[in-house]
mmCIF file of C-alpha atoms in Angstrom:
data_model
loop_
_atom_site.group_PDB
_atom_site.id
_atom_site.type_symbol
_atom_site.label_atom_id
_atom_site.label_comp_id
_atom_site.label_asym_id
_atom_site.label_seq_id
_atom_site.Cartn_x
_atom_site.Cartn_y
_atom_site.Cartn_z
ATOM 1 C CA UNK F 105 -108.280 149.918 13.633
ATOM 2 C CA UNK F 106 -106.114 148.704 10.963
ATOM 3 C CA UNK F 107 -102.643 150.900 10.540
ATOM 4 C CA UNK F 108 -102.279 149.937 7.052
ATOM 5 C CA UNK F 109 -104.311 148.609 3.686
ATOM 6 C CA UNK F 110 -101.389 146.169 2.865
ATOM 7 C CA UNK F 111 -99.484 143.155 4.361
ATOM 8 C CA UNK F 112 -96.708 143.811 6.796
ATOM 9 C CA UNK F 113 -93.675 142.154 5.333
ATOM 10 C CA UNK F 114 -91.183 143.275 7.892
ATOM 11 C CA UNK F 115 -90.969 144.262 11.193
ATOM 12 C CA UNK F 116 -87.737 145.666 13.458
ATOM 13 C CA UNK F 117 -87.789 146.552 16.449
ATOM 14 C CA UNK F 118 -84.834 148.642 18.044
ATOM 15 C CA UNK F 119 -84.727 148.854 21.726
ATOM 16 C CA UNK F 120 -82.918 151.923 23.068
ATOM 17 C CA UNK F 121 -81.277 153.159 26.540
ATOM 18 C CA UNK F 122 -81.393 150.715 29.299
ATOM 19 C CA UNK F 123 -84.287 148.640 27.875
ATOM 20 C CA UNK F 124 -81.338 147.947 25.333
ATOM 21 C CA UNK F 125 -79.366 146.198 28.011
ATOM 22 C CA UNK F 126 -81.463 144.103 29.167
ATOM 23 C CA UNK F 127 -82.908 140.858 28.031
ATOM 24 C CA UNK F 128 -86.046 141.635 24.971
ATOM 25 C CA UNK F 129 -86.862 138.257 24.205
ATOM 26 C CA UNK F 130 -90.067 138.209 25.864
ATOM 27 C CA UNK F 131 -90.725 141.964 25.024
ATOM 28 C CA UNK F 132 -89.877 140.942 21.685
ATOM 29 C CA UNK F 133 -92.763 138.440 21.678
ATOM 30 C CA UNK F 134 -95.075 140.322 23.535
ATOM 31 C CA UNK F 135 -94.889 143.172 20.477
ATOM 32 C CA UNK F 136 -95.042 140.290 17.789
ATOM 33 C CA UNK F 137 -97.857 139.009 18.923
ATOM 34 C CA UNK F 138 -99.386 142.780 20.046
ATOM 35 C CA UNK F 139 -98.995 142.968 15.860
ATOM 36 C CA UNK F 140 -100.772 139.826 15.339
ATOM 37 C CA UNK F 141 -102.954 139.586 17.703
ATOM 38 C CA UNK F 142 -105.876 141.537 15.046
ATOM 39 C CA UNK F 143 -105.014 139.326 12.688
ATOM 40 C CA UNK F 144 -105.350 135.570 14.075
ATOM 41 C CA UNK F 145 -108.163 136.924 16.610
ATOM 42 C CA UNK F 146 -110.041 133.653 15.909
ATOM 43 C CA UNK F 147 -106.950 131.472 15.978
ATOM 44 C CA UNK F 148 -106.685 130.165 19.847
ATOM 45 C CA UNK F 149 -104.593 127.194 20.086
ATOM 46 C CA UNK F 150 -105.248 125.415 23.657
ATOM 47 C CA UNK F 151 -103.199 122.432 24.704
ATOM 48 C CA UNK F 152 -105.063 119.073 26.009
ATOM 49 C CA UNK F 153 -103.212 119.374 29.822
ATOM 50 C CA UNK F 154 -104.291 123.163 30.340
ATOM 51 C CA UNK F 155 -108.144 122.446 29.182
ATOM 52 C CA UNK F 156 -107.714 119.623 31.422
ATOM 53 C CA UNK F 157 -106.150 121.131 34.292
ATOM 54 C CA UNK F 158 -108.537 124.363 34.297
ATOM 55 C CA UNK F 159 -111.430 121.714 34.207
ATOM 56 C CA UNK F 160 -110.289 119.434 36.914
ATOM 57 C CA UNK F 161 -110.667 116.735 34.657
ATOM 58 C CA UNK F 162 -108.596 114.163 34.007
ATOM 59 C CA UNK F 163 -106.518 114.071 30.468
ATOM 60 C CA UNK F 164 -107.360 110.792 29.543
ATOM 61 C CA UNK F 165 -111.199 111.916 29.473
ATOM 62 C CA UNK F 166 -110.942 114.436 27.854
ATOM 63 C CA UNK F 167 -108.722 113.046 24.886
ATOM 64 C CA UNK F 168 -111.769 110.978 24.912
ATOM 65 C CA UNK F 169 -114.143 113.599 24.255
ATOM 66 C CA UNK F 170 -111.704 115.975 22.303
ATOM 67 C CA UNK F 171 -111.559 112.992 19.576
ATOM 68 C CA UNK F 172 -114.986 112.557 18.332
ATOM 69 C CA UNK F 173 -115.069 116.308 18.049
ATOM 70 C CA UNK F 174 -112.270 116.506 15.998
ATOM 71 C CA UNK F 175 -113.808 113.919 13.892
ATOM 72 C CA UNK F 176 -116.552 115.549 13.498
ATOM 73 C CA UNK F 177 -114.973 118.675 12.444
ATOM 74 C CA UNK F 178 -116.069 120.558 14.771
ATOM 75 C CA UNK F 179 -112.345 120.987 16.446
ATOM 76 C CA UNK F 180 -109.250 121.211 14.673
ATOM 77 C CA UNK F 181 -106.030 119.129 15.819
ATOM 78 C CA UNK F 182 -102.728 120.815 15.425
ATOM 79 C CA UNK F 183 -99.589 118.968 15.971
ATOM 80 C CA UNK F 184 -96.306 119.449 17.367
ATOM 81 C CA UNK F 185 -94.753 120.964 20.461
ATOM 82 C CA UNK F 186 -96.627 124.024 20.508
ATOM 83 C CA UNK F 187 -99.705 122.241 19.369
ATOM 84 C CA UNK F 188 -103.264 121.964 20.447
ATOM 85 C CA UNK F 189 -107.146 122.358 19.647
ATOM 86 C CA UNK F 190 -108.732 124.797 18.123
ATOM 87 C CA UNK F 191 -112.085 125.460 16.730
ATOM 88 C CA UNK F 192 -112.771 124.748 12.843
ATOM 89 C CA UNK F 193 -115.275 126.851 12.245
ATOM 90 C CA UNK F 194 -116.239 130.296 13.539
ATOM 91 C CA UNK F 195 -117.895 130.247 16.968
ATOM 92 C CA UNK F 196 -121.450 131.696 15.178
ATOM 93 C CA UNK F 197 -121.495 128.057 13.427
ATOM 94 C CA UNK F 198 -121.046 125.856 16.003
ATOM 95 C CA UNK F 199 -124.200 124.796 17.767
ATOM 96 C CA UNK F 200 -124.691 122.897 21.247
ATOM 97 C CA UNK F 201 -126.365 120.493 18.960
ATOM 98 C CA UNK F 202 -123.283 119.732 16.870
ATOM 99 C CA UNK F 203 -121.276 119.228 20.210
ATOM 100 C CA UNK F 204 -123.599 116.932 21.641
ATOM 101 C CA UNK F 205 -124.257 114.979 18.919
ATOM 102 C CA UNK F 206 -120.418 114.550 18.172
ATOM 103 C CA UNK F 207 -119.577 113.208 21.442
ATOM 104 C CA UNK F 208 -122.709 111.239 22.038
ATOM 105 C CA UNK F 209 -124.051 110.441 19.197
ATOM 106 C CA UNK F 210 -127.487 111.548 17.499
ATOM 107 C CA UNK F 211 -130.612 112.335 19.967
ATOM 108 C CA UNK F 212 -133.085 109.815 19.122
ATOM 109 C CA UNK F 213 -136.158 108.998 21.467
ATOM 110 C CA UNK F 214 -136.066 105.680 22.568
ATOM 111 C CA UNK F 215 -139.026 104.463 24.683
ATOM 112 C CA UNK F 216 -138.764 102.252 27.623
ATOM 113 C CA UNK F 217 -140.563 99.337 25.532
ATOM 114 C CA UNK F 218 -142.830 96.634 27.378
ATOM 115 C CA UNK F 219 -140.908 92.940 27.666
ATOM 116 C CA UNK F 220 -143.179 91.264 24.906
ATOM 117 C CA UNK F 221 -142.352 90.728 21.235
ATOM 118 C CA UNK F 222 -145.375 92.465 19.752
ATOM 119 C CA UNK F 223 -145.629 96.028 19.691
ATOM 120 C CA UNK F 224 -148.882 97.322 21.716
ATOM 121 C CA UNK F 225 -150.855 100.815 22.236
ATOM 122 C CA UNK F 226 -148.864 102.065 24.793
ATOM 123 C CA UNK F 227 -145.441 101.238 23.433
ATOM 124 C CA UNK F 228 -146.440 103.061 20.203
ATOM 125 C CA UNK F 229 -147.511 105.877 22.456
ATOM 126 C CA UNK F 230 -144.556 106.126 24.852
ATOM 127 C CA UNK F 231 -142.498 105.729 21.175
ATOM 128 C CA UNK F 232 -144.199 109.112 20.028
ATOM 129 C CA UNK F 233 -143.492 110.991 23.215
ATOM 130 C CA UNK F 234 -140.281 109.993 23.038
ATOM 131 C CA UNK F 235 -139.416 111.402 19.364
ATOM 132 C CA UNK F 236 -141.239 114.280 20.200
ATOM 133 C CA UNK F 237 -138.777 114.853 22.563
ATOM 134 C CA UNK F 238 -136.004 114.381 21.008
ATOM 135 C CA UNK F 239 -136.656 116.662 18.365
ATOM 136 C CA UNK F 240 -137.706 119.383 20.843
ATOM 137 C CA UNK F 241 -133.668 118.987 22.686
ATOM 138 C CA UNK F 242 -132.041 118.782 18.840
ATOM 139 C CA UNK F 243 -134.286 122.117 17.947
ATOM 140 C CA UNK F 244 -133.281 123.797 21.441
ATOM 141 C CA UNK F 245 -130.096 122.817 21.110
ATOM 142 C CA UNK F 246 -129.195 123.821 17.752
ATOM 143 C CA UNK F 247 -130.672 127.571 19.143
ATOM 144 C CA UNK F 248 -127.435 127.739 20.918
ATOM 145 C CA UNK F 249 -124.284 128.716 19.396
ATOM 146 C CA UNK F 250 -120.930 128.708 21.111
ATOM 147 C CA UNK F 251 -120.441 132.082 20.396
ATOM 148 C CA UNK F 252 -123.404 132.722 22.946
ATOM 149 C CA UNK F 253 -121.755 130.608 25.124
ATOM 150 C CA UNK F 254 -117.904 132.618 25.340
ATOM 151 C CA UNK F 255 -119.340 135.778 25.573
ATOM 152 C CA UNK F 256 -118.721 137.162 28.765
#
């Protein structure tokens, strides 16, 4: 629930008794971003290293694959020393489809075509099989959102 229908323009917080003694920085920020937390629920910064390191992947990869998505708008980029990735859009919007087809490029069927210069019968069969499923993966994987995917 919300505790109030307006912004919150200030906040103190007074530590008292032996709490007061001690160090607060880091209850300081724990309460900060207790207040926040409701309020940049879809913001989730993630650093390059700790997606990589989590993954077992190495860092150079996946700079390669975080670029095209951010490209492609489908990841944000945010600079500096605290910086990161983050999703652009909400999770609802984001389809496997969109992610595949940022890193790799758009699904197309492409048939296995025979070594001679004119087109023949089978070639413009294996052709059609092949678009057909193509568009099959795109529609299945536009079905699937990345919200789908995070829930637990």
């Amino acid at each position: 629930g919300q505790l109030t229908d307006t912004t919150i323009k200030k906040v103190t917080i007074v530590y008292e008794g032996e709490v007061a003694q001690l160090k607060t920085k880091a209850l300081t920020a724990a309460a900060i971003a207790g207040l926040l937390r409701p309020a940049l629920q879809d913001v989730n910064v993630v650093s390059a290293p700790t997606i990589a390191k989590e993954r077992g992947i190495p860092e150079r990869f996946l700079l390669k694959v975080l670029k095209p998505l951010v490209s492609e708008g489908v990841l944000k980029s945010i600079k500096g020393p605290n910086g990161g990735y983050r999703m652009s859009k909400k999770a609802e919007d984001v389809s496997l489809l969109d992610i595949v087809q940022a890193v790799d490029g758009p699904i197309r069927g492409q048939a296995p075509l025979s070594e001679e210069n004119k087109k023949n019968p089978l070639d413009t069969k294996l052709q059609a099989v092949c678009n057909a499923s193509a568009e099959a993966l795109k529609a299945a994987l536009k079905k699937v959102k990345v919200a789908e995917l995070s829930k637990r």
